Amino acid sequence: MEELARLAGITVRTLRFYRERKLIPPPRREGRIAWYDDHHLARLRTISALLERGHTLSGIAELAEAFDHGRDVGDLLGVGAPTEETPVRLTPEELADHFAGEVTAENLAAAMELGYLGTDGDELVHISRRLLDVSAALVREGIPLAEVLAAGHRVREHAEALAGLFTELITRHATQDDLHRLRPLAKSVVDAELSMALDRRLRKE
C-alpha cells in the first residue's frame, strides 16, 4: 500500500479513503499480503486527473462503480449503447501500442469522460472500433491525442444536434417506430454534406 501511494503521488491515508469509497478495486490477497498492480496505479492516476478537471469524488465514484460492474460508461453519460459500433477490448499495453507515448492520465480521463473508454476487470473497453482506429491514425499523423479528444468532444456536440434535428423531423411526420428504419437516410445526408463541406474547404485553402 505504501509503495502504491508513493507511485501515485498520494498519501496512504488518501489511498485508504479511496478504498473505503470503493474508488479502486480491492487488492489481490495471498494470505495476509495484499498485492496491488498497474491497474490500481492507473485508476489512481485517472482519479487524480479527474479531480484536476473539476470532477467531484461522488461523480468519480459513480464512474468507478459503473466500470467495476460492467456497465457501459456511455450509458452512464447518456450516450447509450452503440447499435452499429463494435466495442474493442484492450489491455493497457495494447492501448499504449495504439497511442505510443500519448496514454497519459489526463488523456485517459478525457476519453472516459467522453465515453470512449471504460474498464471491465483487467481490460479496457473502447466503445467503437472505428473511433479507435481513426484516433490512432490521427495520432500517427502527428496530431496530439489531447487535441483529437478535444475535437471528439466538439464533434459529439454537433452530432447530438444533428440527431435531434433528424429525430424531430421524423417524429413530426411519422412515428417513433420509423426512426430506426430511416436512420440510414440521416447518415447518408450527413455523410454527403460533410463530404461537400470538405471539398469547399479544401478548394478555399
XYZ file of N, CA and C in Angstrom, residues 20-115:
288
model
N -12.072 2.887 0.864
C -13.334 2.898 1.597
C -14.485 3.377 0.727
N -14.178 4.341 -0.157
C -15.207 4.861 -1.069
C -15.387 3.967 -2.296
N -14.598 2.869 -2.362
C -14.659 1.913 -3.469
C -14.317 2.565 -4.811
N -13.408 3.549 -4.741
C -12.931 4.190 -5.960
C -11.908 3.324 -6.686
N -11.283 2.405 -5.973
C -10.366 1.455 -6.592
C -10.804 0.048 -6.196
N -10.565 -0.930 -7.049
C -10.945 -2.306 -6.715
C -10.067 -2.843 -5.595
N -10.531 -3.849 -4.886
C -9.719 -4.417 -3.797
C -8.468 -5.082 -4.344
N -7.429 -5.176 -3.525
C -6.196 -5.825 -3.983
C -6.364 -7.339 -4.041
N -5.432 -7.983 -4.735
C -5.377 -9.445 -4.738
C -4.682 -9.883 -3.460
N -5.283 -10.847 -2.773
C -4.737 -11.242 -1.470
C -4.124 -12.634 -1.519
N -2.970 -12.747 -0.892
C -2.318 -14.030 -0.664
C -2.018 -14.119 0.817
N -2.893 -14.800 1.537
C -2.771 -14.830 2.993
C -3.007 -13.441 3.566
N -2.029 -12.930 4.276
C -2.139 -11.595 4.856
C -1.594 -10.503 3.940
N -1.060 -10.905 2.795
C -0.429 -9.933 1.898
C -1.450 -9.455 0.865
N -1.526 -8.139 0.701
C -2.395 -7.530 -0.303
C -1.530 -7.003 -1.435
N -1.776 -7.496 -2.654
C -0.980 -7.110 -3.807
C -1.749 -6.124 -4.674
N -1.122 -4.991 -4.953
C -1.662 -4.020 -5.901
C -0.857 -4.121 -7.194
N -1.474 -3.715 -8.318
C -0.767 -3.833 -9.595
C -0.912 -2.545 -10.413
N -0.493 -2.620 -11.679
C -0.512 -1.439 -12.551
C -1.924 -0.915 -12.784
N -2.929 -1.795 -12.703
C -4.305 -1.351 -12.918
C -4.775 -0.444 -11.775
N -4.354 -0.770 -10.554
C -4.671 0.105 -9.422
C -3.991 1.458 -9.588
N -2.731 1.420 -10.028
C -1.990 2.665 -10.217
C -2.637 3.520 -11.309
N -3.049 2.870 -12.413
C -3.711 3.604 -13.494
C -5.012 4.227 -13.009
N -5.775 3.489 -12.187
C -7.033 4.025 -11.660
C -6.760 5.245 -10.771
N -5.742 5.170 -9.929
C -5.424 6.293 -9.047
C -4.996 7.523 -9.848
N -4.218 7.303 -10.891
C -3.791 8.434 -11.718
C -4.982 9.036 -12.458
N -5.915 8.189 -12.861
C -7.121 8.690 -13.517
C -7.961 9.504 -12.541
N -8.075 9.033 -11.297
C -8.821 9.772 -10.275
C -8.199 11.152 -10.083
N -6.866 11.200 -9.998
C -6.185 12.483 -9.820
C -6.457 13.412 -10.996
N -6.424 12.854 -12.208
C -6.674 13.678 -13.394
C -8.106 14.195 -13.409
N -9.062 13.359 -13.024
C -10.466 13.782 -12.988
C -10.681 14.863 -11.929
N -10.031 14.723 -10.790
C -10.146 15.746 -9.750
C -9.582 17.076 -10.248
N -8.466 17.007 -10.980
C -7.864 18.230 -11.519
C -8.776 18.898 -12.536
N -9.613 18.097 -13.215
C -10.545 18.629 -14.209
C -11.840 19.131 -13.577
N -11.927 19.065 -12.244
C -13.077 19.627 -11.559
C -14.168 18.642 -11.197
N -13.938 17.342 -11.420
C -14.946 16.352 -11.061
C -14.949 16.150 -9.541
N -16.109 15.813 -9.019
C -16.215 15.541 -7.585
C -15.934 14.064 -7.319
N -15.599 13.755 -6.063
C -15.368 12.358 -5.705
C -16.635 11.532 -5.868
N -17.789 12.142 -5.628
C -19.048 11.412 -5.799
C -19.245 11.008 -7.253
N -18.972 11.949 -8.166
C -19.093 11.628 -9.583
C -18.101 10.579 -10.021
N -16.857 10.677 -9.512
C -15.841 9.689 -9.854
C -16.225 8.323 -9.297
N -16.808 8.302 -8.095
C -17.244 7.038 -7.506
C -18.329 6.389 -8.354
N -19.216 7.193 -8.925
C -20.268 6.655 -9.791
C -19.663 6.036 -11.044
N -18.675 6.720 -11.631
C -17.985 6.165 -12.791
C -17.285 4.854 -12.428
N -16.585 4.854 -11.284
C -15.843 3.669 -10.870
C -16.782 2.488 -10.657
N -17.931 2.750 -10.053
C -18.901 1.672 -9.827
C -19.402 1.108 -11.149
N -19.638 2.013 -12.120
C -20.105 1.563 -13.433
C -19.060 0.675 -14.094
N -17.792 1.117 -14.053
C -16.728 0.334 -14.674
C -16.617 -1.048 -14.028
N -16.618 -1.078 -12.688
C -16.356 -2.316 -11.972
C -17.506 -3.310 -12.065
N -18.686 -2.835 -12.427
C -19.835 -3.732 -12.544
C -20.219 -3.982 -13.998
N -19.309 -3.600 -14.914
C -19.529 -3.923 -16.305
C -20.544 -3.059 -17.014
N -21.007 -1.972 -16.367
C -21.924 -1.072 -17.054
C -21.133 -0.239 -18.041
N -21.749 0.045 -19.167
C -21.078 0.832 -20.195
C -21.028 2.285 -19.767
N -19.857 2.885 -19.868
C -19.714 4.280 -19.474
C -20.586 5.181 -20.337
N -20.844 4.738 -21.578
C -21.727 5.510 -22.448
C -23.129 5.608 -21.875
N -23.637 4.518 -21.293
C -24.947 4.559 -20.646
C -24.941 5.549 -19.491
N -23.871 5.509 -18.720
C -23.787 6.389 -17.555
C -23.768 7.849 -17.961
N -23.119 8.145 -19.084
C -23.003 9.522 -19.530
C -24.124 9.935 -20.475
N -25.087 9.048 -20.670
C -26.220 9.381 -21.516
C -25.966 9.165 -22.991
N -24.889 8.443 -23.333
C -24.586 8.184 -24.732
C -25.407 7.006 -25.249
N -25.621 6.014 -24.389
C -26.379 4.836 -24.781
C -25.480 3.819 -25.471
N -25.952 2.584 -25.501
C -25.170 1.520 -26.121
C -25.156 1.693 -27.631
N -24.015 1.513 -28.265
C -23.954 1.668 -29.715
C -24.723 0.566 -30.409
N -25.444 0.910 -31.479
C -26.202 -0.085 -32.213
C -25.432 -0.611 -33.403
N -24.442 0.111 -33.874
C -23.663 -0.316 -35.032
C -22.178 -0.418 -34.733
N -21.704 0.291 -33.749
C -20.279 0.290 -33.437
C -19.894 -0.979 -32.696
N -18.679 -1.444 -32.949
C -18.174 -2.657 -32.317
C -17.206 -2.287 -31.198
N -17.550 -2.593 -29.934
C -16.609 -2.318 -28.844
C -15.344 -3.154 -28.991
N -14.246 -2.635 -28.446
C -12.953 -3.322 -28.531
C -12.396 -3.481 -27.131
N -11.996 -4.704 -26.796
C -11.353 -4.965 -25.504
C -9.840 -4.887 -25.680
N -9.196 -4.163 -24.764
C -7.756 -3.941 -24.865
C -7.115 -4.089 -23.497
N -5.895 -4.592 -23.483
C -5.099 -4.487 -22.268
C -4.489 -3.085 -22.240
N -4.064 -2.607 -21.077
C -3.391 -1.301 -21.038
C -2.195 -1.238 -21.980
N -1.500 -2.371 -22.134
C -0.339 -2.390 -23.023
C -0.761 -2.233 -24.485
N -1.864 -2.864 -24.862
C -2.360 -2.743 -26.237
C -2.827 -1.318 -26.528
N -3.467 -0.688 -25.538
C -3.877 0.699 -25.727
C -2.654 1.595 -25.921
N -1.624 1.350 -25.123
C -0.392 2.136 -25.248
C 0.245 1.948 -26.626
N 0.132 0.733 -27.187
C 0.682 0.476 -28.522
C -0.054 1.286 -29.587
N -1.362 1.501 -29.395
C -2.137 2.283 -30.354
C -1.732 3.764 -30.327
N -1.395 4.253 -29.120
C -1.115 5.682 -28.953
C 0.219 5.855 -28.237
N 1.267 5.448 -28.885
C 2.592 5.438 -28.266
C 2.934 6.793 -27.650
N 3.186 6.788 -26.344
C 3.602 7.998 -25.658
C 2.497 8.985 -25.354
N 1.252 8.677 -25.744
C 0.155 9.632 -25.583
C -0.854 9.186 -24.529
N -0.684 7.991 -23.968
C -1.656 7.493 -22.989
C -1.286 8.024 -21.609
N -1.657 9.273 -21.371
C -1.410 9.907 -20.088
C -2.672 9.837 -19.234
N -2.521 10.146 -17.948
C -3.688 10.152 -17.055
C -4.729 11.150 -17.532
N -4.262 12.300 -18.030
C -5.194 13.331 -18.497
C -5.969 12.847 -19.721
N -5.270 12.192 -20.656
C -5.949 11.698 -21.853
C -6.892 10.548 -21.521
N -6.494 9.685 -20.585
C -7.393 8.612 -20.156
C -8.664 9.188 -19.543
N -8.497 10.206 -18.707
C -9.660 10.825 -18.071
C -10.579 11.453 -19.112
N -9.988 12.120 -20.107
C -10.793 12.748 -21.156
C -11.539 11.701 -21.972
N -10.873 10.584 -22.284
C -11.517 9.511 -23.051
C -12.644 8.868 -22.252
N -12.454 8.733 -20.951
C -13.501 8.161 -20.113
C -14.675 9.122 -19.981
N -14.359 10.413 -19.872
C -15.418 11.412 -19.762
C -16.271 11.439 -21.030
N -15.645 11.258 -22.186
C -16.379 11.216 -23.445
C -17.184 9.939 -23.601
N -16.830 8.910 -22.839
C -17.492 7.627 -23.009
C -16.790 6.733 -23.997
